[in-house]
Short mmCIF file of C-alpha atoms in Angstrom, two decimals:
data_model
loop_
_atom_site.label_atom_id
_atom_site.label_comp_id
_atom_site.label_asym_id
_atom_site.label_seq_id
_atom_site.Cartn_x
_atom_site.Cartn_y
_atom_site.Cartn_z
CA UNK L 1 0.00 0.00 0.00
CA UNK L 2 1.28 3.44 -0.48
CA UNK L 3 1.97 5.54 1.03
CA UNK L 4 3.31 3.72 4.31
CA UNK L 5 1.78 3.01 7.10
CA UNK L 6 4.34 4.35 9.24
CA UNK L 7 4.69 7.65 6.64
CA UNK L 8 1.20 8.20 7.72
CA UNK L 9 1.81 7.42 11.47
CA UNK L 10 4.19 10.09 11.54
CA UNK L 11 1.83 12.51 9.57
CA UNK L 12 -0.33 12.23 12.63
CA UNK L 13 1.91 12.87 15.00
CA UNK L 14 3.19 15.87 13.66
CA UNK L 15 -0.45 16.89 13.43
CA UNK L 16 -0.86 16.29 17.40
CA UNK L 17 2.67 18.29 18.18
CA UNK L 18 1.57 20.80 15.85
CA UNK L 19 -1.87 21.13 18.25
CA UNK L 20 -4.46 19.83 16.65
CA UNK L 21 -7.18 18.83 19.26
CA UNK L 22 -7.25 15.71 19.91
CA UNK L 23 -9.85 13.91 21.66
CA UNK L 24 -8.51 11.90 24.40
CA UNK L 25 -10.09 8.66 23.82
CA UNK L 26 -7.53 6.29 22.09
CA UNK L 27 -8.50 6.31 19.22
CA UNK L 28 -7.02 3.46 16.34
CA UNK L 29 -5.30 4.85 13.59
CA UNK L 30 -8.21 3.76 11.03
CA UNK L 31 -8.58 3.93 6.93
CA UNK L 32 -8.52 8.50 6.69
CA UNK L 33 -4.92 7.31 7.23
CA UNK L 34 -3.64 4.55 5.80
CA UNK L 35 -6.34 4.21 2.30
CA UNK L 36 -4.52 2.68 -0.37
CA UNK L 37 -4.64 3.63 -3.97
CA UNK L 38 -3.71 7.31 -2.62
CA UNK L 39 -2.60 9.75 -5.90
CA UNK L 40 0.19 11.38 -4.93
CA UNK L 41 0.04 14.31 -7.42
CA UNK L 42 -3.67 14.96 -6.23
CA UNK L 43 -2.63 14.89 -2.31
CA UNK L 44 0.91 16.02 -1.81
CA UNK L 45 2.55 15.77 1.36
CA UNK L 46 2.25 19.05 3.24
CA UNK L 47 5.98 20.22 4.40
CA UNK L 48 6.09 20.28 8.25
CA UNK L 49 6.02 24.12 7.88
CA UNK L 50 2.89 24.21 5.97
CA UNK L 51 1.14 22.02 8.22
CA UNK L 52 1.89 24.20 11.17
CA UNK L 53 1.00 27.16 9.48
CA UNK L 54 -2.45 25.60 8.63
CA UNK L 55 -3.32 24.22 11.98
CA UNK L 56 -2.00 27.21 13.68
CA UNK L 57 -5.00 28.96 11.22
CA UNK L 58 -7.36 26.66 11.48
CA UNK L 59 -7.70 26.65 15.33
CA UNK L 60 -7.71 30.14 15.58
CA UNK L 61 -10.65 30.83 12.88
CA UNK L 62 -12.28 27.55 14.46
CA UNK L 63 -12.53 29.87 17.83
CA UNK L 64 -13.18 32.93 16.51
CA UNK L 65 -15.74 32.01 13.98
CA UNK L 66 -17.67 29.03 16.33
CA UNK L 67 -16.91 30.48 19.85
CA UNK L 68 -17.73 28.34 22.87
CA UNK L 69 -21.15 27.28 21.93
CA UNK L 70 -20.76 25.11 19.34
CA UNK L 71 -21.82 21.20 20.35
CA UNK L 72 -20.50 18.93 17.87
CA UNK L 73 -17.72 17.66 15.79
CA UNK L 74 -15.40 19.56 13.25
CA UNK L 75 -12.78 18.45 10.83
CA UNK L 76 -10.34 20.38 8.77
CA UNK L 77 -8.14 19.27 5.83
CA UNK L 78 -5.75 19.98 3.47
CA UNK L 79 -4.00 17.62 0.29
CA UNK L 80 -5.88 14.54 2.11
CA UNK L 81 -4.52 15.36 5.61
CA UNK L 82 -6.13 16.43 8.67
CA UNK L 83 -4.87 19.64 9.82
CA UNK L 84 -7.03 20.20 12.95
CA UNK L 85 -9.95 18.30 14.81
CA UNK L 86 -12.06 19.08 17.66
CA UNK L 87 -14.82 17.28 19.40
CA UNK L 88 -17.10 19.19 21.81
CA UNK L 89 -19.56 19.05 23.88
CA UNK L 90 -22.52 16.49 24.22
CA UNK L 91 -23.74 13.45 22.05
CA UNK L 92 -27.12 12.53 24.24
CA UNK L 93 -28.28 15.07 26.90
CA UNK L 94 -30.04 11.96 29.03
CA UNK L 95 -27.29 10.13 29.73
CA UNK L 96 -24.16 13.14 29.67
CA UNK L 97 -22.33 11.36 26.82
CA UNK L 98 -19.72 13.51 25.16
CA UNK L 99 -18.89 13.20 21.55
CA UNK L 100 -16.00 11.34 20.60
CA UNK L 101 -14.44 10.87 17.31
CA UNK L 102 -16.65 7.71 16.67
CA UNK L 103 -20.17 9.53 17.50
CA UNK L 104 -22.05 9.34 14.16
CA UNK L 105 -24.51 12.35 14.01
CA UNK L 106 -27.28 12.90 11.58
CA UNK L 107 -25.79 14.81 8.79
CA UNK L 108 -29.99 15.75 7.34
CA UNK L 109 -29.17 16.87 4.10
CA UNK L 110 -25.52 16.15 3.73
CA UNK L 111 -27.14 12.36 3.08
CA UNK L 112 -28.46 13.68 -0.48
CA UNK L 113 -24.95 13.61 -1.30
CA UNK L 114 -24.52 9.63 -0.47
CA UNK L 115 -27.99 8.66 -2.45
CA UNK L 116 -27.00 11.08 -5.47
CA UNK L 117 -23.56 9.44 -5.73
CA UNK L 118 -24.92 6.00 -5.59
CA UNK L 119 -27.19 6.73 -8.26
CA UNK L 120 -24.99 7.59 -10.37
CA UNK L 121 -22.36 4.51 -9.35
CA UNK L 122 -25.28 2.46 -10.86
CA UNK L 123 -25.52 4.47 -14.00
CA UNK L 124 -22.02 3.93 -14.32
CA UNK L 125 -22.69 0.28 -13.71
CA UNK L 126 -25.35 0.37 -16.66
CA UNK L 127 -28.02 -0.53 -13.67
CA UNK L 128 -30.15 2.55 -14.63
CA UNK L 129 -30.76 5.48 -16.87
CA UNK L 130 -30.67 9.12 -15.89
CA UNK L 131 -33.41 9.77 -18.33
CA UNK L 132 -35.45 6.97 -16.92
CA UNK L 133 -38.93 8.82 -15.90
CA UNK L 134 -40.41 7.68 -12.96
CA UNK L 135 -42.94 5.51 -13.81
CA UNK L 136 -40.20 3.10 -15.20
CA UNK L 137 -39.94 1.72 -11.06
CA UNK L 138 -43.41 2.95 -9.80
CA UNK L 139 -45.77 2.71 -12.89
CA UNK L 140 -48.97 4.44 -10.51
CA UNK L 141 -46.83 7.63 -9.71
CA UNK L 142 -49.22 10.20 -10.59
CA UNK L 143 -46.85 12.95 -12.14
CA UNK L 144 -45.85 12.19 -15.47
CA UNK L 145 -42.32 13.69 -17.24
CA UNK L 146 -40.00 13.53 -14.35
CA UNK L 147 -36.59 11.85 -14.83
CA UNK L 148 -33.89 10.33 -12.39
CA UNK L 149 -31.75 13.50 -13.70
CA UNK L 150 -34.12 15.89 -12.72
CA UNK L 151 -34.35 14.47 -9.21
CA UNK L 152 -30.40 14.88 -8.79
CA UNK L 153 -30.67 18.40 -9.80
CA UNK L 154 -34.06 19.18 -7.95
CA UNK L 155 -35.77 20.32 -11.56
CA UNK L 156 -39.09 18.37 -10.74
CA UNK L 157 -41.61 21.01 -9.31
CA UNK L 158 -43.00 18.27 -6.92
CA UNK L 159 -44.15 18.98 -3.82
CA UNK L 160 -42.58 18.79 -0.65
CA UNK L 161 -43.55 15.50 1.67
CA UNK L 162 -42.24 16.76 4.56
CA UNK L 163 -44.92 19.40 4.84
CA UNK L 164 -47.88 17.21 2.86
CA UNK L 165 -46.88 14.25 5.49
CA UNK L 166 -47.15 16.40 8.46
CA UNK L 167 -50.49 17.74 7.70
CA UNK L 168 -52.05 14.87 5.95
CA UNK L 169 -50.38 11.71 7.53
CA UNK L 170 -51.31 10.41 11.03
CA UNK L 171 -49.51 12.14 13.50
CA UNK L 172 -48.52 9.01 15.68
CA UNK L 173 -47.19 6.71 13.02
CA UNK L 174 -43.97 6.66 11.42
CA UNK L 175 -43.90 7.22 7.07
CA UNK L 176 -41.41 5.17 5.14
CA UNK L 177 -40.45 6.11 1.77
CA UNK L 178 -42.95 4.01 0.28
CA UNK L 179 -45.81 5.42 2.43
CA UNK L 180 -44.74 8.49 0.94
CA UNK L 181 -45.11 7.27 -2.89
CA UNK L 182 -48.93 5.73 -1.79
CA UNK L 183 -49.85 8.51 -0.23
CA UNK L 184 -48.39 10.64 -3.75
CA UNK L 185 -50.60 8.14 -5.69
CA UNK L 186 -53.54 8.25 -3.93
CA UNK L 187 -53.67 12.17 -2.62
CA UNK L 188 -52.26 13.70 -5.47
CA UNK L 189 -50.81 16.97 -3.73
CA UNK L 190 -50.22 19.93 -5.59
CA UNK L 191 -47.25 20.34 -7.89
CA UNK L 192 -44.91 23.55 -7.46
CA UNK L 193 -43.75 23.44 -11.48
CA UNK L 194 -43.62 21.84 -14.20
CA UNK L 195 -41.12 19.43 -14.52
CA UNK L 196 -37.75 20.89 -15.82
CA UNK L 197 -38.63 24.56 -15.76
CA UNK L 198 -37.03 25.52 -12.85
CA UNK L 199 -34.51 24.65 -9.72
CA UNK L 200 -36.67 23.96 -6.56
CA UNK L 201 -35.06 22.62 -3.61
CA UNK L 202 -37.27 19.78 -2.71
CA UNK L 203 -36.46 16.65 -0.11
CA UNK L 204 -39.31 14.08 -1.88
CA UNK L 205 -36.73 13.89 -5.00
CA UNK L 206 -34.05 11.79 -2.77
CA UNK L 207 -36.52 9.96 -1.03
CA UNK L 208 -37.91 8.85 -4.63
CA UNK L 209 -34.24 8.56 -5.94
CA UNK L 210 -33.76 5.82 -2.44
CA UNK L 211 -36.46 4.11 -3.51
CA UNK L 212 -35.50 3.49 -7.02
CA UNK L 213 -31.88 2.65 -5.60
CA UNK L 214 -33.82 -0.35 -3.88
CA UNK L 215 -35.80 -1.18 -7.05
CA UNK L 216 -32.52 -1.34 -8.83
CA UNK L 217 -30.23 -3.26 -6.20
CA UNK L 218 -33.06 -5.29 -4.49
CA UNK L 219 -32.10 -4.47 -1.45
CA UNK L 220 -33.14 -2.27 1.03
CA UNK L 221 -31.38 1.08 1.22
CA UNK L 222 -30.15 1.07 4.79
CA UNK L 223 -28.51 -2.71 3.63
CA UNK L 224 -26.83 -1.26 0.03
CA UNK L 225 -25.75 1.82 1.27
CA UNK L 226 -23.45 -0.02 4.40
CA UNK L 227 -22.30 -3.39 2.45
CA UNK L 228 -21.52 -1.13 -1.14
CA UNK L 229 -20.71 1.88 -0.12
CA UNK L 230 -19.73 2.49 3.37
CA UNK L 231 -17.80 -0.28 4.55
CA UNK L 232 -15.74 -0.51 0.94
CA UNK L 233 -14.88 3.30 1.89
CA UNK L 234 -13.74 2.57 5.34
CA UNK L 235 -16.95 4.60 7.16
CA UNK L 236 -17.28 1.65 10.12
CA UNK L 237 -19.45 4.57 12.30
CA UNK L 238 -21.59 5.39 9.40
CA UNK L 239 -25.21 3.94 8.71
CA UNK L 240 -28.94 4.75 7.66
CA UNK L 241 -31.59 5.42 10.24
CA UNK L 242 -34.84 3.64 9.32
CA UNK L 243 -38.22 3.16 11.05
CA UNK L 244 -36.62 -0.34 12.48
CA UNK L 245 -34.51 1.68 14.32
CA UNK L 246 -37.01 4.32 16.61
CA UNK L 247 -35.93 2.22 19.97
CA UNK L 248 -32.16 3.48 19.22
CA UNK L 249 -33.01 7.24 17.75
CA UNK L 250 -30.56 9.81 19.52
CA UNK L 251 -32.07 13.13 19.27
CA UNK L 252 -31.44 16.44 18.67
CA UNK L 253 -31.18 19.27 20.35
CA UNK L 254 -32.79 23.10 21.29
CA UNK L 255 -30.87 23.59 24.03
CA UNK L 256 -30.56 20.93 26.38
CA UNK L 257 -34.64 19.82 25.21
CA UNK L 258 -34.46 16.98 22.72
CA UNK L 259 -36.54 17.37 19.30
CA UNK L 260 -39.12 14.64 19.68
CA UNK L 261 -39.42 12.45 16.85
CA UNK L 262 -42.31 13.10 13.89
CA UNK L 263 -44.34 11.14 11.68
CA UNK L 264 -41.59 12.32 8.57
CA UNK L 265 -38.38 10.92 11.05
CA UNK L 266 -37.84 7.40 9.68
CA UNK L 267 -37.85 8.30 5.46
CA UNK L 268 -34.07 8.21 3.96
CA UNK L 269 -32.23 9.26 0.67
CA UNK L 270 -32.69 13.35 1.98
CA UNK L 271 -31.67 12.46 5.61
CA UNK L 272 -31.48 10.01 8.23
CA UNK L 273 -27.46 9.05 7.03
CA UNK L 274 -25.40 9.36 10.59
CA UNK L 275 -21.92 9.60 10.58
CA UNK L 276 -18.60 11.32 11.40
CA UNK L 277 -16.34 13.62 10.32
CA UNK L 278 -13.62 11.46 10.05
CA UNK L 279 -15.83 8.99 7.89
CA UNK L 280 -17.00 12.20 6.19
CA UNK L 281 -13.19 12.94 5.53
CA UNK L 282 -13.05 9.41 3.99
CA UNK L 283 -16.25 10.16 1.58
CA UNK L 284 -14.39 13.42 0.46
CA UNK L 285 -11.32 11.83 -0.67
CA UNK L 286 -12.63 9.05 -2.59
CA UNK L 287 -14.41 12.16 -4.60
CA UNK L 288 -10.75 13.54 -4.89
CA UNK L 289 -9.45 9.92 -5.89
CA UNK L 290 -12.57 8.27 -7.62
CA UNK L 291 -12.29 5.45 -6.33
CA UNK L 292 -16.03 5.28 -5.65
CA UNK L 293 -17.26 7.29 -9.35
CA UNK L 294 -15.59 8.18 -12.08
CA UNK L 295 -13.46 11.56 -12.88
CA UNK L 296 -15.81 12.21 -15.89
CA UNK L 297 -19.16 11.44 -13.75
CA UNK L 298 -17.80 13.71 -10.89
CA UNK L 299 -17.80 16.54 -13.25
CA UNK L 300 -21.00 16.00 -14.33
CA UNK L 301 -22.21 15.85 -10.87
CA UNK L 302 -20.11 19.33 -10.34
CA UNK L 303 -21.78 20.86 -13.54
CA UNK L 304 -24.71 23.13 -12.34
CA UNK L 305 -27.68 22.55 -13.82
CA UNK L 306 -30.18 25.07 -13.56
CA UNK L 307 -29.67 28.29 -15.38
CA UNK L 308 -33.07 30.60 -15.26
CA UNK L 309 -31.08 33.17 -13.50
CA UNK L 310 -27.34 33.91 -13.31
CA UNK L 311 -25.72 33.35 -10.57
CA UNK L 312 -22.83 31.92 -8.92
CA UNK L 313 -24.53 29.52 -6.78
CA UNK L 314 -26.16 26.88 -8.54
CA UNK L 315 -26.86 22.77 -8.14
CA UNK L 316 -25.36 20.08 -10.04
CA UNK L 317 -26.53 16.70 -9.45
CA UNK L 318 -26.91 16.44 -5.32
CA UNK L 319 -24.39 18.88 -4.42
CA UNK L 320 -24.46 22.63 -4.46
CA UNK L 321 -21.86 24.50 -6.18
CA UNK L 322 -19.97 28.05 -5.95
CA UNK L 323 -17.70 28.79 -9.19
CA UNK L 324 -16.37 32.80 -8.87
CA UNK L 325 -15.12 33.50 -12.52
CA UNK L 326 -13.06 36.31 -10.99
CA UNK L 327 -11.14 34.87 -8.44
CA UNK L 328 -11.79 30.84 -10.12
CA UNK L 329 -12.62 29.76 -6.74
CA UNK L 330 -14.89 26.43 -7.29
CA UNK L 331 -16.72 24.98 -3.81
CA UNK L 332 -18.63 22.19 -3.60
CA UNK L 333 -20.66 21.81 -0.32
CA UNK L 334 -23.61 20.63 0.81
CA UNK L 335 -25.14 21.57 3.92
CA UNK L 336 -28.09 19.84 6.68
CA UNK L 337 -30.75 20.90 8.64
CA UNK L 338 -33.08 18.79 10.73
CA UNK L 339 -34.55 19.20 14.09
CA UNK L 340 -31.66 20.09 16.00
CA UNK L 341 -28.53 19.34 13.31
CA UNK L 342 -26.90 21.78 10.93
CA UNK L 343 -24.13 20.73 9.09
CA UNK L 344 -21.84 22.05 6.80
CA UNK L 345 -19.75 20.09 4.04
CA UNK L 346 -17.21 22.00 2.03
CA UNK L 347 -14.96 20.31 -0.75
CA UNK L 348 -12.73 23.15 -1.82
CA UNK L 349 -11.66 21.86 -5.57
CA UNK L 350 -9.03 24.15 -6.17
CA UNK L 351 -7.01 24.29 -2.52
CA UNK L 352 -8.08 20.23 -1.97
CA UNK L 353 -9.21 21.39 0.99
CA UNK L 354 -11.91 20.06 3.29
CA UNK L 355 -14.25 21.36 5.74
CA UNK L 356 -16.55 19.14 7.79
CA UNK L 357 -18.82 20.28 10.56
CA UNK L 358 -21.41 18.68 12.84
CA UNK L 359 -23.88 19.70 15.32
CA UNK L 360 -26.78 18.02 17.27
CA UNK L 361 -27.60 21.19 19.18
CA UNK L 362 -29.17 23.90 16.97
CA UNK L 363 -26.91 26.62 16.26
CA UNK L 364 -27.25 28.83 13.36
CA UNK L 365 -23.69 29.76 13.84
CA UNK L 366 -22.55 26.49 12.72
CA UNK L 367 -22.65 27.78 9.12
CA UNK L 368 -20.09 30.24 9.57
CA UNK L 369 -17.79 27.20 9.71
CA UNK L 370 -17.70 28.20 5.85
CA UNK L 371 -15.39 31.34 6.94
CA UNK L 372 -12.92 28.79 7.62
CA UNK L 373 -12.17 28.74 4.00
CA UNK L 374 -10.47 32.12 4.12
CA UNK L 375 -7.40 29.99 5.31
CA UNK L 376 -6.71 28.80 2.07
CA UNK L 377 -7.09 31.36 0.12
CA UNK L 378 -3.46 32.08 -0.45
CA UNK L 379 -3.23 35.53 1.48
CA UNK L 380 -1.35 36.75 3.86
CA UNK L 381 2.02 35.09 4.52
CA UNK L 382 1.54 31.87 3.20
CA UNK L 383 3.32 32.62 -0.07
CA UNK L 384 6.30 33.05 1.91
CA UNK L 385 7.08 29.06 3.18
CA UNK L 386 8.91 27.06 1.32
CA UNK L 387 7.97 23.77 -0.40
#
């Protein structure tokens, strides 16, 4: 395997000396570090200089930027390697657990990323068509013209379940995605466009886009997503929440007061992935290394999609994008919110930089995290070390 094991053993201990938080739990040295099949002229090894420079950054715009408030877990890296860390606060309020660097919290909409990837893994695999419409996996779906592609890039103009559940669905039983499609079927809720005519951010498109996944695989989604895609990754602390699990839910929080759960809490494909930011760190660099898609279907994910007005910001196919012609900055992030949770998930193309966040205590400050960014931007004195 390359590189080393011990190459990468001493990578993390220079990023310990060079102070970035550690949680004290022992943790083992797991797959962020030693992943084989690592491209060297995408990740190059940051001189010890660098590194220092970048942690020394990183912790002070983590402080500034999040404060003392922040409950959760953040992760910062650069060429592959983790320049700082920090785990804070509390994972479950009941029992006083603090959040280690194996506490998998719900990333909400960070998940769209996992369902759109796998999609397209199976288009890659010839498994599925992105012009397939709809009624290709559930003939009876009442809205006719709507294709796997326009899912990914939230061009449908279907309504939004989470609201037409809550009103419409009994209060004291749990949905699953495919109570969701009957309910579509039968109630036939208002559409918000026609298909294809404009970008609406809408959560039923990745629970439809899970539930053709487990037309496609035969299998159910929690059961694909950990034997295909996380455990060949390396994300051991990473799973899907389904209604089979309610007796294990771990909540969020307002405060100290957990968000009880709702009749919309056990759907997946838009939420309900948990995981860390180390795992997350592992699902960043296989984008970097395509080891789980291909280069050319990456860019097609990164290729924004909707164009009614101009703009910087856009949507590709399940992530958001950023591209600044001036200054040729290109971000791709995602971020979450549900209940309690906001996230943030920032794949910074041109610095191979990464910036994870995530909270189970509601904090709109968590999306500042995004300010962290200004560290690799190339100002100040960083110009001035050496190779």
């Amino acid at each position: 395997m390359k590189p080393s094991f011990i190459l990468f053993a001493a990578i993390l201990f220079f990023s310990i000396s060079c102070g970035a938080k550690k949680n004290k739990e022992n943790v083992e040295n797991d797959s962020v570090h030693t992943s084989a099949n690592i491209d060297t002229s995408i990740f190059q090894p940051l001189s010890q200089a660098k590194k220092k420079y970048y942690t020394a950054r990183a912790e002070a715009a983590y402080h500034k930027i999040l404060g003392s408030h922040f409950n959760g877990e953040i992760l910062i890296a650069k060429n592959g390697q983790i320049i700082y860390e920090d785990y804070k606060g509390i994972a479950d309020f009941r029992q006083h657990t603090p959040i280690t660097p194996h506490t998998a919290l719900h990333l909400a909409s960070i998940s769209k990323t996992f369902t759109g990837m796998t999609i397209l893994h199976l288009w890659e695999e010839g498994k599925l068509s992105l012009d397939d419409n709809i009624q290709k996996y559930f003939p009876q779906f009442p809205y006719q013209g709507i294709t796997i592609k326009m899912l990914l890039s939230h061009r449908t103009g279907l309504p939004n379940y989470v609201y037409f559940m809550e009103k419409g669905y009994p209060r004291n039983k749990y949905a699953t995605n495919q109570d969701v499609i009957n309910f579509m079927i039968a109630n036939k809720p208002k559409i918000t466009a026609l298909p294809n005519r404009a970008f609406q951010y809408c959560n039923t498109n990745f629970v439809i886009l899970a539930s053709i996944i487990e037309k496609v695989t035969h299998q159910p989604f929690p059961k694909y997503m950990k034997d295909s895609v996380f455990q060949p990754l390396g994300m051991r602390d990473t799973y899907v929440f389904s209604i089979k699990d309610t007796a294990n839910y771990n909540p969020t929080y307002q405060g100290n007061r957990p968000f009880p759960m709702t009749n919309v809490d056990c759907t997946y494909g838009d939420k309900n992935v948990y995981s860390t930011v180390r795992d997350l760190l592992k699902w960043d660099r296989s984008l970097y290394l395509h080891s789980f898609i291909k280069a050319s279907t990456l860019k097609m994910a990164f290729t924004p999609q909707s164009h009614e007005h101009k703009s910087m910001h856009n949507y590709g196919l399940a992530w958001r994008t950023y591209f600044n012609p001036m200054t040729k900055d290109s971000i791709i992030y995602h971020n979450g919110y549900w209940h309690g949770s906001n996230n943030v998930f920032m794949h910074l193309m041109q610095d191979t930089a990464t910036i994870i966040l995530l909270g189970n205590k509601y904090n709109p400050n968590n999306y500042n995290a995004k300010k962290i960014s200004e560290i690799f931007t190339g100002k100040a004195d960083y110009g001035k070390l050496a190779d």
